[in-house]
């Protein structure tokens, strides 16, 4: 539906200048005031963002109660990383995203939101070009895998030491305390198991469930529809490549990647992108299966090296080295059998 909306030209230089002069220091302040979590009083840091957004609405030419055409919000063109111009109602709710159209004012590429999610992939709109992805990526685009992921697949992870979704969520929330009140992106979200938990917690101004798999996002949408507490939450669904994140530099407060890094075609490209879009002080938390640990018997190490070639199962020292080499600091981790939860911050 959104793809059929005709977009207005990009704002004039004068208007863009006015917008920049009204923006607060924190990039995530671009979020609309309606994103305020209702289950907790706003923190002092979050209140300053609300005041800044309210000040912007005092300018008549910038008011957007029903529809607007402004380069606002965290989204950026995945081709040139310029802020996207959005025409439609503000907010990160599913209805607001569905009724909006997005366009890059620099390369003029448009991005549709007609199929339950906003598609911010580089290849969206191509008619002749097709791109072959690694088998691991294609596996999770299957509707069968999407259906089974929370119906038995994810539960089997406990055999490798994963403590279970509830405990993993609690552990992640501890790491994310510095980012409360901000924007959280759940990359490689799958069927939205953790994105939905983050949205229901009320701890964040907005949550974006992001995955490359169209069917995973559709399954996430079905789960959201079944939960009345999520119907009007600040939870948006976005299709994107983790190695080409469609966000402005420094626009995200927190990023979560649950059981994901081993599925990425290039973990180094993905971590570099995560580092780029995190604000100063932003937090990255991820979980994955380790290739093996110091306690793994030698024969089992050899077997794992031979049979796990389809995925990028890493050692803990490799994960730490990669995070630090991409500019992240304050590395921390918890290891249990093959399970690891790790965290790092953008300085």
CSV table of C-alpha atoms in Angstrom, one decimal:
chain,number,residue,atom,x,y,z
A,1,UNK,CA,0.0,0.0,0.0
A,2,UNK,CA,2.7,2.4,1.0
A,3,UNK,CA,4.6,1.9,-2.3
A,4,UNK,CA,1.8,3.5,-4.3
A,5,UNK,CA,2.0,6.8,-2.4
A,6,UNK,CA,3.6,9.6,-4.4
A,7,UNK,CA,6.3,11.2,-2.3
A,8,UNK,CA,6.9,14.9,-2.1
A,9,UNK,CA,10.3,16.3,-3.1
A,10,UNK,CA,13.0,16.4,-0.4
A,11,UNK,CA,12.7,19.3,2.0
A,12,UNK,CA,14.5,22.5,1.0
A,13,UNK,CA,17.9,23.4,2.4
A,14,UNK,CA,16.3,26.0,4.7
A,15,UNK,CA,13.9,23.5,6.1
A,16,UNK,CA,16.6,20.9,6.6
A,17,UNK,CA,18.6,23.5,8.4
A,18,UNK,CA,15.7,24.3,10.7
A,19,UNK,CA,15.2,20.6,11.4
A,20,UNK,CA,18.9,20.1,12.4
A,21,UNK,CA,18.9,23.2,14.6
A,22,UNK,CA,16.0,21.7,16.6
A,23,UNK,CA,17.4,18.2,17.1
A,24,UNK,CA,18.9,17.3,20.4
A,25,UNK,CA,22.3,15.8,20.8
A,26,UNK,CA,21.2,12.2,21.1
A,27,UNK,CA,20.3,10.6,17.7
A,28,UNK,CA,17.5,8.6,19.2
A,29,UNK,CA,15.7,11.8,20.2
A,30,UNK,CA,14.3,11.7,16.7
A,31,UNK,CA,11.7,9.3,18.0
A,32,UNK,CA,8.2,10.6,18.3
A,33,UNK,CA,6.9,11.5,21.8
A,34,UNK,CA,4.2,8.8,21.6
A,35,UNK,CA,7.0,6.2,21.9
A,36,UNK,CA,7.2,6.9,25.6
A,37,UNK,CA,6.9,3.6,27.6
A,38,UNK,CA,3.8,3.6,29.7
A,39,UNK,CA,4.8,1.1,32.3
A,40,UNK,CA,7.5,3.2,34.0
A,41,UNK,CA,8.2,6.8,34.7
A,42,UNK,CA,10.4,8.5,32.2
A,43,UNK,CA,14.1,8.8,33.2
A,44,UNK,CA,15.7,12.2,33.2
A,45,UNK,CA,17.5,11.3,30.0
A,46,UNK,CA,14.3,10.3,28.2
A,47,UNK,CA,12.5,13.4,29.5
A,48,UNK,CA,15.0,15.6,27.7
A,49,UNK,CA,14.2,13.9,24.5
A,50,UNK,CA,10.5,14.5,24.9
A,51,UNK,CA,11.1,18.2,25.6
A,52,UNK,CA,13.2,18.5,22.5
A,53,UNK,CA,10.6,16.8,20.3
A,54,UNK,CA,7.8,19.0,21.8
A,55,UNK,CA,9.8,22.1,21.0
A,56,UNK,CA,10.0,21.1,17.4
A,57,UNK,CA,6.2,21.0,17.1
A,58,UNK,CA,6.0,24.7,18.0
A,59,UNK,CA,7.2,25.5,14.5
A,60,UNK,CA,4.0,25.5,12.4
A,61,UNK,CA,5.7,24.4,9.2
A,62,UNK,CA,7.1,21.3,10.9
A,63,UNK,CA,3.9,20.1,12.5
A,64,UNK,CA,2.8,16.6,11.5
A,65,UNK,CA,-0.3,15.5,13.4
A,66,UNK,CA,-1.6,13.3,10.6
A,67,UNK,CA,0.8,13.3,7.7
A,68,UNK,CA,4.3,14.7,7.1
A,69,UNK,CA,7.2,14.6,4.6
A,70,UNK,CA,10.3,14.9,6.7
A,71,UNK,CA,13.7,13.1,7.0
A,72,UNK,CA,12.9,12.0,10.5
A,73,UNK,CA,13.4,8.9,12.6
A,74,UNK,CA,16.4,6.5,12.6
A,75,UNK,CA,15.9,5.0,9.1
A,76,UNK,CA,18.5,5.5,6.4
A,77,UNK,CA,18.8,4.4,2.8
A,78,UNK,CA,20.8,1.1,2.6
A,79,UNK,CA,22.4,2.3,-0.7
A,80,UNK,CA,23.8,5.6,0.4
A,81,UNK,CA,23.0,5.8,4.1
A,82,UNK,CA,21.2,9.1,3.7
A,83,UNK,CA,18.2,9.7,6.0
A,84,UNK,CA,14.9,8.5,4.5
A,85,UNK,CA,12.1,10.9,3.8
A,86,UNK,CA,8.9,9.6,5.3
A,87,UNK,CA,5.4,10.5,4.1
A,88,UNK,CA,2.7,9.4,6.5
A,89,UNK,CA,1.8,9.3,10.2
A,90,UNK,CA,4.7,9.3,12.7
A,91,UNK,CA,5.6,6.5,15.0
A,92,UNK,CA,7.0,2.9,15.0
A,93,UNK,CA,3.7,1.1,15.4
A,94,UNK,CA,2.7,-1.4,12.7
A,95,UNK,CA,-0.2,0.7,11.5
A,96,UNK,CA,1.9,3.9,11.2
A,97,UNK,CA,4.6,2.1,9.3
A,98,UNK,CA,2.0,0.4,7.0
A,99,UNK,CA,0.5,3.8,6.1
A,100,UNK,CA,3.8,5.5,5.4
A,101,UNK,CA,6.0,5.7,2.3
A,102,UNK,CA,9.7,6.0,2.4
A,103,UNK,CA,12.1,7.5,-0.1
A,104,UNK,CA,15.8,8.5,-0.2
A,105,UNK,CA,16.1,12.1,-1.1
A,106,UNK,CA,19.6,11.5,-2.5
A,107,UNK,CA,19.3,8.4,-4.8
A,108,UNK,CA,15.4,8.6,-5.1
A,109,UNK,CA,15.0,4.9,-4.3
A,110,UNK,CA,11.7,4.1,-2.7
A,111,UNK,CA,11.0,1.5,0.0
A,112,UNK,CA,7.6,-0.2,0.4
A,113,UNK,CA,5.8,-1.3,3.5
A,114,UNK,CA,2.9,-3.0,1.9
A,115,UNK,CA,3.6,-6.6,3.2
A,116,UNK,CA,3.3,-6.3,7.0
A,117,UNK,CA,6.9,-5.0,7.2
A,118,UNK,CA,9.0,-2.2,5.8
A,119,UNK,CA,11.5,-3.6,3.2
A,120,UNK,CA,14.8,-1.8,3.4
A,121,UNK,CA,17.0,-4.2,1.4
A,122,UNK,CA,19.2,-2.9,-1.4
A,123,UNK,CA,17.5,-5.3,-3.9
A,124,UNK,CA,14.0,-4.3,-3.2
A,125,UNK,CA,12.3,-3.2,-6.4
A,126,UNK,CA,14.6,-5.2,-8.7
A,127,UNK,CA,12.8,-7.1,-11.5
A,128,UNK,CA,15.6,-8.9,-13.3
A,129,UNK,CA,18.4,-9.3,-10.8
A,130,UNK,CA,18.4,-12.2,-8.4
A,131,UNK,CA,21.0,-12.8,-5.7
A,132,UNK,CA,22.1,-16.2,-4.4
A,133,UNK,CA,22.5,-16.3,-0.6
A,134,UNK,CA,24.4,-18.9,1.5
A,135,UNK,CA,22.4,-22.1,2.3
A,136,UNK,CA,22.2,-21.0,6.0
A,137,UNK,CA,20.5,-17.8,5.0
A,138,UNK,CA,18.1,-19.4,2.6
A,139,UNK,CA,17.1,-22.1,5.2
A,140,UNK,CA,15.6,-19.4,7.5
A,141,UNK,CA,13.6,-17.9,4.6
A,142,UNK,CA,11.7,-21.2,4.4
A,143,UNK,CA,8.0,-20.9,5.6
A,144,UNK,CA,8.4,-24.3,7.2
A,145,UNK,CA,11.4,-23.2,9.3
A,146,UNK,CA,9.7,-20.0,10.2
A,147,UNK,CA,6.6,-21.9,11.4
A,148,UNK,CA,8.7,-24.4,13.5
A,149,UNK,CA,11.2,-21.9,15.0
A,150,UNK,CA,9.1,-21.3,18.2
A,151,UNK,CA,7.3,-24.6,18.0
A,152,UNK,CA,10.2,-26.9,18.9
A,153,UNK,CA,13.3,-25.6,17.0
A,154,UNK,CA,14.4,-22.9,19.5
A,155,UNK,CA,13.5,-25.2,22.5
A,156,UNK,CA,16.2,-27.7,21.3
A,157,UNK,CA,18.9,-25.1,22.0
A,158,UNK,CA,18.9,-26.1,25.7
A,159,UNK,CA,20.8,-29.2,24.7
A,160,UNK,CA,23.8,-26.9,23.8
A,161,UNK,CA,23.6,-25.0,27.1
A,162,UNK,CA,21.1,-22.2,26.2
A,163,UNK,CA,19.2,-21.4,29.5
A,164,UNK,CA,15.9,-20.8,27.7
A,165,UNK,CA,14.2,-17.6,26.4
A,166,UNK,CA,13.0,-16.2,29.7
A,167,UNK,CA,16.4,-16.4,31.4
A,168,UNK,CA,18.2,-15.2,28.2
A,169,UNK,CA,15.9,-12.2,28.2
A,170,UNK,CA,16.6,-11.4,31.8
A,171,UNK,CA,20.3,-11.6,31.2
A,172,UNK,CA,20.1,-9.3,28.2
A,173,UNK,CA,18.0,-6.8,30.1
A,174,UNK,CA,20.8,-6.5,32.7
A,175,UNK,CA,23.3,-5.6,30.0
A,176,UNK,CA,20.8,-3.2,28.3
A,177,UNK,CA,20.2,-1.1,31.5
A,178,UNK,CA,22.3,1.8,30.1
A,179,UNK,CA,20.1,1.9,27.0
A,180,UNK,CA,16.7,1.9,28.7
A,181,UNK,CA,14.4,4.6,27.3
A,182,UNK,CA,16.1,4.4,23.9
A,183,UNK,CA,15.7,2.6,20.5
A,184,UNK,CA,16.4,-1.1,20.5
A,185,UNK,CA,16.9,-3.1,17.3
A,186,UNK,CA,16.6,-6.9,17.4
A,187,UNK,CA,18.7,-8.0,14.4
A,188,UNK,CA,18.2,-11.4,12.9
A,189,UNK,CA,15.0,-11.5,15.0
A,190,UNK,CA,13.6,-14.6,13.5
A,191,UNK,CA,10.0,-15.0,14.5
A,192,UNK,CA,10.3,-12.1,16.9
A,193,UNK,CA,10.7,-14.2,20.1
A,194,UNK,CA,12.9,-11.6,21.9
A,195,UNK,CA,11.6,-8.5,20.0
A,196,UNK,CA,8.2,-9.1,21.4
A,197,UNK,CA,9.6,-9.5,24.9
A,198,UNK,CA,11.6,-6.2,24.6
A,199,UNK,CA,8.5,-4.4,23.3
A,200,UNK,CA,6.3,-5.7,26.2
A,201,UNK,CA,8.8,-4.8,28.8
A,202,UNK,CA,8.1,-1.1,28.3
A,203,UNK,CA,11.8,-0.3,28.9
A,204,UNK,CA,12.4,1.1,25.4
A,205,UNK,CA,11.0,4.1,23.4
A,206,UNK,CA,10.8,1.8,20.4
A,207,UNK,CA,11.7,-1.7,19.2
A,208,UNK,CA,12.5,-2.7,15.7
A,209,UNK,CA,12.4,-6.4,14.8
A,210,UNK,CA,14.7,-6.8,11.8
A,211,UNK,CA,15.4,-9.9,9.7
A,212,UNK,CA,16.3,-10.8,6.1
A,213,UNK,CA,13.7,-13.5,6.0
A,214,UNK,CA,10.3,-12.4,4.7
A,215,UNK,CA,8.6,-15.5,6.2
A,216,UNK,CA,10.2,-14.9,9.7
A,217,UNK,CA,8.7,-11.4,9.7
A,218,UNK,CA,5.3,-12.7,8.6
A,219,UNK,CA,5.4,-15.2,11.4
A,220,UNK,CA,6.3,-12.5,13.8
A,221,UNK,CA,3.4,-10.4,12.6
A,222,UNK,CA,1.0,-13.4,13.2
A,223,UNK,CA,2.3,-13.7,16.8
A,224,UNK,CA,1.8,-10.0,17.4
A,225,UNK,CA,-1.8,-10.2,16.1
A,226,UNK,CA,-2.4,-13.0,18.7
A,227,UNK,CA,-1.2,-10.8,21.6
A,228,UNK,CA,-3.5,-7.9,22.5
A,229,UNK,CA,-0.8,-6.2,24.6
A,230,UNK,CA,1.3,-5.7,21.5
A,231,UNK,CA,-1.4,-4.4,19.1
A,232,UNK,CA,-0.5,-0.7,19.7
A,233,UNK,CA,3.1,-1.1,21.0
A,234,UNK,CA,6.0,0.7,19.5
A,235,UNK,CA,7.2,-2.4,17.6
A,236,UNK,CA,8.0,-2.2,13.9
A,237,UNK,CA,9.0,-5.0,11.5
A,238,UNK,CA,11.8,-4.3,9.0
A,239,UNK,CA,13.4,-6.5,6.4
A,240,UNK,CA,17.1,-5.7,6.0
A,241,UNK,CA,20.5,-7.2,5.6
A,242,UNK,CA,22.5,-7.2,8.9
A,243,UNK,CA,25.6,-6.4,6.8
A,244,UNK,CA,23.9,-3.3,5.4
A,245,UNK,CA,21.8,-1.9,8.3
A,246,UNK,CA,19.3,0.8,7.1
A,247,UNK,CA,20.0,3.2,10.0
A,248,UNK,CA,21.7,6.5,10.3
A,249,UNK,CA,25.1,6.5,11.9
A,250,UNK,CA,24.8,6.6,15.7
A,251,UNK,CA,21.0,6.4,15.6
A,252,UNK,CA,20.5,3.2,17.7
A,253,UNK,CA,20.8,2.8,21.5
A,254,UNK,CA,20.8,-1.0,21.8
A,255,UNK,CA,21.2,-3.9,19.4
A,256,UNK,CA,20.3,-7.6,20.2
A,257,UNK,CA,21.3,-10.6,18.2
A,258,UNK,CA,19.9,-13.8,19.6
A,259,UNK,CA,21.5,-17.1,18.3
A,260,UNK,CA,22.4,-15.2,15.2
A,261,UNK,CA,26.1,-14.5,14.6
A,262,UNK,CA,26.8,-18.0,13.5
A,263,UNK,CA,24.3,-17.7,10.7
A,264,UNK,CA,25.7,-14.5,9.2
A,265,UNK,CA,27.6,-14.8,5.9
A,266,UNK,CA,30.2,-12.3,7.1
A,267,UNK,CA,30.2,-11.7,10.9
A,268,UNK,CA,32.9,-9.1,10.5
A,269,UNK,CA,30.8,-7.0,8.1
A,270,UNK,CA,27.8,-7.3,10.4
A,271,UNK,CA,29.7,-6.3,13.5
A,272,UNK,CA,31.2,-3.3,11.7
A,273,UNK,CA,27.7,-2.2,10.8
A,274,UNK,CA,26.4,-2.7,14.3
A,275,UNK,CA,29.3,-0.5,15.6
A,276,UNK,CA,28.5,2.2,13.0
A,277,UNK,CA,24.8,2.5,13.9
A,278,UNK,CA,25.2,2.4,17.7
A,279,UNK,CA,25.4,5.7,19.5
A,280,UNK,CA,28.2,6.5,21.9
A,281,UNK,CA,27.4,4.4,25.0
A,282,UNK,CA,25.1,2.2,23.0
A,283,UNK,CA,25.1,-1.5,23.9
A,284,UNK,CA,25.3,-4.7,21.7
A,285,UNK,CA,24.3,-8.0,23.2
A,286,UNK,CA,24.4,-11.3,21.4
A,287,UNK,CA,24.2,-15.1,21.9
A,288,UNK,CA,25.5,-17.9,19.8
A,289,UNK,CA,26.9,-21.5,19.9
A,290,UNK,CA,30.7,-21.6,20.5
A,291,UNK,CA,32.6,-23.9,18.2
A,292,UNK,CA,34.1,-25.5,21.3
A,293,UNK,CA,35.3,-24.4,24.8
A,294,UNK,CA,38.5,-25.3,26.8
A,295,UNK,CA,36.6,-28.2,28.4
A,296,UNK,CA,35.5,-29.8,25.1
A,297,UNK,CA,37.3,-33.1,24.5
A,298,UNK,CA,39.8,-33.2,21.6
A,299,UNK,CA,37.9,-35.8,19.6
A,300,UNK,CA,34.7,-33.7,19.9
A,301,UNK,CA,36.6,-30.6,18.8
A,302,UNK,CA,37.8,-32.4,15.7
A,303,UNK,CA,34.3,-33.6,14.8
A,304,UNK,CA,32.8,-30.1,15.3
A,305,UNK,CA,35.5,-28.6,13.0
A,306,UNK,CA,34.5,-31.1,10.3
A,307,UNK,CA,30.7,-31.0,10.4
A,308,UNK,CA,30.0,-27.4,11.3
A,309,UNK,CA,31.4,-25.8,8.2
A,310,UNK,CA,28.0,-24.4,7.0
A,311,UNK,CA,27.9,-21.9,9.8
A,312,UNK,CA,30.4,-19.4,11.4
A,313,UNK,CA,30.7,-21.0,14.8
A,314,UNK,CA,33.4,-19.0,16.6
A,315,UNK,CA,35.6,-19.4,19.7
A,316,UNK,CA,35.1,-16.9,22.5
A,317,UNK,CA,38.5,-15.3,21.9
A,318,UNK,CA,37.5,-14.8,18.2
A,319,UNK,CA,34.2,-13.1,19.2
A,320,UNK,CA,36.0,-10.8,21.6
A,321,UNK,CA,38.8,-9.9,19.1
A,322,UNK,CA,36.2,-9.2,16.4
A,323,UNK,CA,34.1,-6.9,18.6
A,324,UNK,CA,37.2,-4.9,19.8
A,325,UNK,CA,38.6,-4.7,16.3
A,326,UNK,CA,35.3,-3.0,15.2
A,327,UNK,CA,35.7,-0.3,17.8
A,328,UNK,CA,33.5,-1.7,20.6
A,329,UNK,CA,34.7,-1.8,24.2
A,330,UNK,CA,33.8,-3.1,27.7
A,331,UNK,CA,33.5,-6.7,26.5
A,332,UNK,CA,31.8,-9.1,28.9
A,333,UNK,CA,30.5,-12.6,28.5
A,334,UNK,CA,28.8,-15.6,30.2
A,335,UNK,CA,29.5,-19.1,29.0
A,336,UNK,CA,27.6,-22.3,29.7
A,337,UNK,CA,28.5,-25.4,27.7
A,338,UNK,CA,28.4,-24.3,24.1
A,339,UNK,CA,26.2,-21.2,24.9
A,340,UNK,CA,27.7,-17.8,25.2
A,341,UNK,CA,26.1,-14.4,25.8
A,342,UNK,CA,28.4,-11.5,25.1
A,343,UNK,CA,28.1,-7.8,25.4
A,344,UNK,CA,30.1,-4.7,24.3
A,345,UNK,CA,29.6,-1.0,24.1
A,346,UNK,CA,30.3,1.8,21.7
A,347,UNK,CA,32.7,4.2,23.3
